[in-house]
PDB file of C-alpha atoms in Angstrom:
ATOM      1  CA  MET A   1    -100.935-130.492  65.973  1.00  0.00           C
ATOM      2  CA  ALA A   2     -97.399-128.461  64.996  1.00  0.00           C
ATOM      3  CA  LYS A   3     -95.192-129.700  67.198  1.00  0.00           C
ATOM      4  CA  ILE A   4     -95.068-128.409  70.349  1.00  0.00           C
ATOM      5  CA  LYS A   5     -92.821-124.308  70.991  1.00  0.00           C
ATOM      6  CA  LYS A   6     -94.125-123.476  74.055  1.00  0.00           C
ATOM      7  CA  ILE A   7     -94.833-125.318  77.549  1.00  0.00           C
ATOM      8  CA  ILE A   8     -94.823-124.754  81.349  1.00  0.00           C
ATOM      9  CA  ASN A   9     -94.751-126.921  84.217  1.00  0.00           C
ATOM     10  CA  ILE A  10     -96.417-126.009  87.530  1.00  0.00           C
ATOM     11  CA  GLU A  11     -94.333-128.651  89.634  1.00  0.00           C
ATOM     12  CA  ASP A  12     -92.553-127.510  93.394  1.00  0.00           C
ATOM     13  CA  SER A  13     -89.837-129.157  93.487  1.00  0.00           C
ATOM     14  CA  VAL A  14     -87.143-128.436  90.765  1.00  0.00           C
ATOM     15  CA  GLY A  15     -85.533-132.287  90.910  1.00  0.00           C
ATOM     16  CA  LYS A  16     -88.067-133.026  89.170  1.00  0.00           C
ATOM     17  CA  HIS A  17     -88.913-130.744  87.038  1.00  0.00           C
ATOM     18  CA  TRP A  18     -85.715-131.624  85.644  1.00  0.00           C
ATOM     19  CA  ASP A  19     -86.320-134.650  84.706  1.00  0.00           C
ATOM     20  CA  ILE A  20     -89.165-133.662  82.577  1.00  0.00           C
ATOM     21  CA  ASN A  21     -87.229-131.278  80.799  1.00  0.00           C
ATOM     22  CA  ARG A  22     -84.817-134.219  80.136  1.00  0.00           C
ATOM     23  CA  ALA A  23     -87.764-136.339  78.893  1.00  0.00           C
ATOM     24  CA  LEU A  24     -89.108-133.387  76.865  1.00  0.00           C
ATOM     25  CA  GLY A  25     -85.708-133.434  74.760  1.00  0.00           C
ATOM     26  CA  TRP A  26     -84.840-136.708  74.468  1.00  0.00           C
ATOM     27  CA  ASN A  27     -89.029-136.465  72.453  1.00  0.00           C
ATOM     28  CA  GLY A  28     -87.756-133.704  70.308  1.00  0.00           C
ATOM     29  CA  TYR A  29     -89.511-130.962  72.727  1.00  0.00           C
ATOM     30  CA  PRO A  30     -88.056-127.504  74.192  1.00  0.00           C
ATOM     31  CA  ASP A  31     -87.671-127.356  78.612  1.00  0.00           C
ATOM     32  CA  ALA A  32     -90.498-126.437  80.302  1.00  0.00           C
ATOM     33  CA  ASP A  33     -90.555-123.132  82.032  1.00  0.00           C
ATOM     34  CA  LEU A  34     -91.656-123.443  85.663  1.00  0.00           C
ATOM     35  CA  ALA A  35     -93.705-122.280  88.224  1.00  0.00           C
ATOM     36  CA  THR A  36     -93.535-123.063  91.543  1.00  0.00           C
ATOM     37  CA  ASN A  37     -97.083-123.436  92.767  1.00  0.00           C
ATOM     38  CA  ALA A  38    -100.523-122.494  91.273  1.00  0.00           C
ATOM     39  CA  GLU A  39    -101.226-118.646  91.439  1.00  0.00           C
ATOM     40  CA  LYS A  40     -97.496-118.781  89.640  1.00  0.00           C
ATOM     41  CA  GLY A  41     -98.802-121.131  86.654  1.00  0.00           C
ATOM     42  CA  ILE A  42    -102.181-119.004  85.754  1.00  0.00           C
ATOM     43  CA  ALA A  43    -100.508-115.608  85.801  1.00  0.00           C
ATOM     44  CA  MET A  44     -97.688-116.687  83.393  1.00  0.00           C
ATOM     45  CA  ILE A  45    -100.324-118.539  81.402  1.00  0.00           C
ATOM     46  CA  GLU A  46    -102.769-115.035  80.847  1.00  0.00           C
ATOM     47  CA  GLN A  47     -98.877-113.431  80.391  1.00  0.00           C
ATOM     48  CA  ALA A  48     -98.000-115.472  77.672  1.00  0.00           C
ATOM     49  CA  ILE A  49    -101.672-115.173  76.585  1.00  0.00           C
ATOM     50  CA  ALA A  50    -101.650-111.495  76.525  1.00  0.00           C
ATOM     51  CA  GLU A  51     -98.320-110.534  74.979  1.00  0.00           C
ATOM     52  CA  GLY A  52     -99.273-113.054  72.126  1.00  0.00           C
ATOM     53  CA  ASN A  53     -97.099-116.470  72.533  1.00  0.00           C
ATOM     54  CA  PRO A  54     -99.205-118.771  74.252  1.00  0.00           C
ATOM     55  CA  TYR A  55     -97.963-122.000  75.511  1.00  0.00           C
ATOM     56  CA  GLU A  56     -98.789-124.580  73.583  1.00  0.00           C
ATOM     57  CA  LEU A  57     -98.891-127.688  76.317  1.00  0.00           C
ATOM     58  CA  LEU A  58     -99.111-126.920  80.064  1.00  0.00           C
ATOM     59  CA  ILE A  59     -97.501-130.152  82.677  1.00  0.00           C
ATOM     60  CA  THR A  60     -98.371-129.679  85.977  1.00  0.00           C
ATOM     61  CA  ASP A  61     -98.158-132.106  89.555  1.00  0.00           C
ATOM     62  CA  MET A  62    -101.080-132.175  91.740  1.00  0.00           C
ATOM     63  CA  HIS A  63     -99.618-131.244  94.893  1.00  0.00           C
ATOM     64  CA  PHE A  64     -97.686-127.557  94.957  1.00  0.00           C
ATOM     65  CA  ALA A  65     -99.073-124.511  97.059  1.00  0.00           C
ATOM     66  CA  VAL A  66    -101.878-122.717  96.374  1.00  0.00           C
ATOM     67  CA  ASN A  67    -102.641-119.306  97.680  1.00  0.00           C
ATOM     68  CA  GLY A  68     -99.174-120.022 100.219  1.00  0.00           C
ATOM     69  CA  VAL A  69    -100.575-123.186 101.793  1.00  0.00           C
ATOM     70  CA  ASP A  70     -99.206-126.772 100.699  1.00  0.00           C
ATOM     71  CA  ASP A  71    -102.807-128.901  98.573  1.00  0.00           C
ATOM     72  CA  THR A  72    -102.746-131.718  97.900  1.00  0.00           C
ATOM     73  CA  LYS A  73    -105.439-131.310  95.015  1.00  0.00           C
ATOM     74  CA  ALA A  74    -103.826-128.006  93.626  1.00  0.00           C
ATOM     75  CA  GLY A  75    -103.997-129.683  90.285  1.00  0.00           C
ATOM     76  CA  PHE A  76    -107.413-130.221  89.831  1.00  0.00           C
ATOM     77  CA  TYR A  77    -107.957-126.550  91.414  1.00  0.00           C
ATOM     78  CA  VAL A  78    -105.526-124.980  88.371  1.00  0.00           C
ATOM     79  CA  ILE A  79    -106.838-127.054  85.800  1.00  0.00           C
ATOM     80  CA  GLU A  80    -111.060-125.410  87.162  1.00  0.00           C
ATOM     81  CA  GLU A  81    -109.377-122.447  87.355  1.00  0.00           C
ATOM     82  CA  LEU A  82    -108.562-122.658  83.569  1.00  0.00           C
ATOM     83  CA  LYS A  83    -111.793-123.363  82.866  1.00  0.00           C
ATOM     84  CA  ARG A  84    -113.745-121.363  84.566  1.00  0.00           C
ATOM     85  CA  LYS A  85    -110.691-118.430  82.976  1.00  0.00           C
ATOM     86  CA  GLU A  86    -112.001-119.688  78.774  1.00  0.00           C
ATOM     87  CA  ILE A  87    -108.261-120.463  78.618  1.00  0.00           C
ATOM     88  CA  GLN A  88    -107.505-123.516  76.630  1.00  0.00           C
ATOM     89  CA  ILE A  89    -104.183-125.188  76.793  1.00  0.00           C
ATOM     90  CA  PRO A  90    -103.365-128.720  76.666  1.00  0.00           C
ATOM     91  CA  ILE A  91    -102.799-130.384  80.248  1.00  0.00           C
ATOM     92  CA  ILE A  92    -100.376-133.236  81.254  1.00  0.00           C
ATOM     93  CA  VAL A  93    -100.088-134.269  84.540  1.00  0.00           C
ATOM     94  CA  CYS A  94     -97.333-136.085  85.762  1.00  0.00           C
ATOM     95  CA  SER A  95     -97.508-136.947  89.064  1.00  0.00           C
ATOM     96  CA  SER A  96     -97.161-140.330  91.740  1.00  0.00           C
ATOM     97  CA  ILE A  97    -100.181-140.585  91.699  1.00  0.00           C
ATOM     98  CA  ASN A  98    -101.262-142.293  88.835  1.00  0.00           C
ATOM     99  CA  TYR A  99    -105.127-139.924  88.122  1.00  0.00           C
ATOM    100  CA  ASN A 100    -107.338-140.795  85.082  1.00  0.00           C
ATOM    101  CA  ILE A 101    -108.721-137.656  84.524  1.00  0.00           C
ATOM    102  CA  PRO A 102    -110.182-137.785  80.616  1.00  0.00           C
ATOM    103  CA  GLU A 103    -111.191-133.728  80.138  1.00  0.00           C
ATOM    104  CA  ILE A 104    -106.529-133.683  80.273  1.00  0.00           C
ATOM    105  CA  ALA A 105    -104.364-134.445  77.460  1.00  0.00           C
ATOM    106  CA  GLY A 106    -103.130-136.875  79.992  1.00  0.00           C
ATOM    107  CA  CYS A 107    -101.391-138.459  82.763  1.00  0.00           C
ATOM    108  CA  VAL A 108     -97.726-139.310  83.138  1.00  0.00           C
ATOM    109  CA  PHE A 109     -97.382-141.582  86.808  1.00  0.00           C
ATOM    110  CA  TYR A 110     -93.707-140.414  88.208  1.00  0.00           C
ATOM    111  CA  ASN A 111     -91.308-142.608  90.097  1.00  0.00           C
ATOM    112  CA  ARG A 112     -87.744-142.776  88.999  1.00  0.00           C
ATOM    113  CA  SER A 113     -87.547-146.207  88.976  1.00  0.00           C
ATOM    114  CA  ARG A 114     -89.199-145.556  85.146  1.00  0.00           C
ATOM    115  CA  ASP A 115     -88.585-144.721  82.482  1.00  0.00           C
ATOM    116  CA  LEU A 116     -90.517-140.813  82.017  1.00  0.00           C
ATOM    117  CA  SER A 117     -88.676-140.204  78.221  1.00  0.00           C
ATOM    118  CA  TRP A 118     -91.276-143.175  77.322  1.00  0.00           C
ATOM    119  CA  ASP A 119     -94.276-142.431  79.404  1.00  0.00           C
ATOM    120  CA  PHE A 120     -94.248-139.284  77.946  1.00  0.00           C
ATOM    121  CA  ARG A 121     -93.954-140.223  74.522  1.00  0.00           C
ATOM    122  CA  GLU A 122     -96.653-142.115  74.296  1.00  0.00           C
ATOM    123  CA  VAL A 123     -98.611-138.724  76.387  1.00  0.00           C
ATOM    124  CA  LEU A 124     -97.194-136.699  73.636  1.00  0.00           C
ATOM    125  CA  SER A 125     -97.896-138.754  70.921  1.00  0.00           C
ATOM    126  CA  LYS A 126    -101.662-137.948  71.447  1.00  0.00           C
ATOM    127  CA  LEU A 127    -101.037-133.895  70.739  1.00  0.00           C
ATOM    128  CA  ARG A 128     -99.486-133.925  67.155  1.00  0.00           C
TER     129      ARG A 128
END
């Protein structure tokens, strides 16, 4: 896979989004665009496809709003919606719960005491 140039992050915490962008930058990747809920994230992905400039990577948390309601399984909703819409995009889950989801590119365990840059490097290296 060629170097990823366009990334979206579905995350409701601006601080965590900043941490993710710092880890991406340390690994030579561009900052991710931010969507703070499921609907906005899916709409941004669809709009980018319609404009002929699709996102090449989705980084998503698991806990954010879906239809205006806080949902601890929101990331699963996004993954399923993208599948249902037949949108193919590599997905990395970045969450404070260490998930094992076989059908995605990988999971990064978010913990402020860990080096997020190294954790992302490991998962991103699998995408090349």
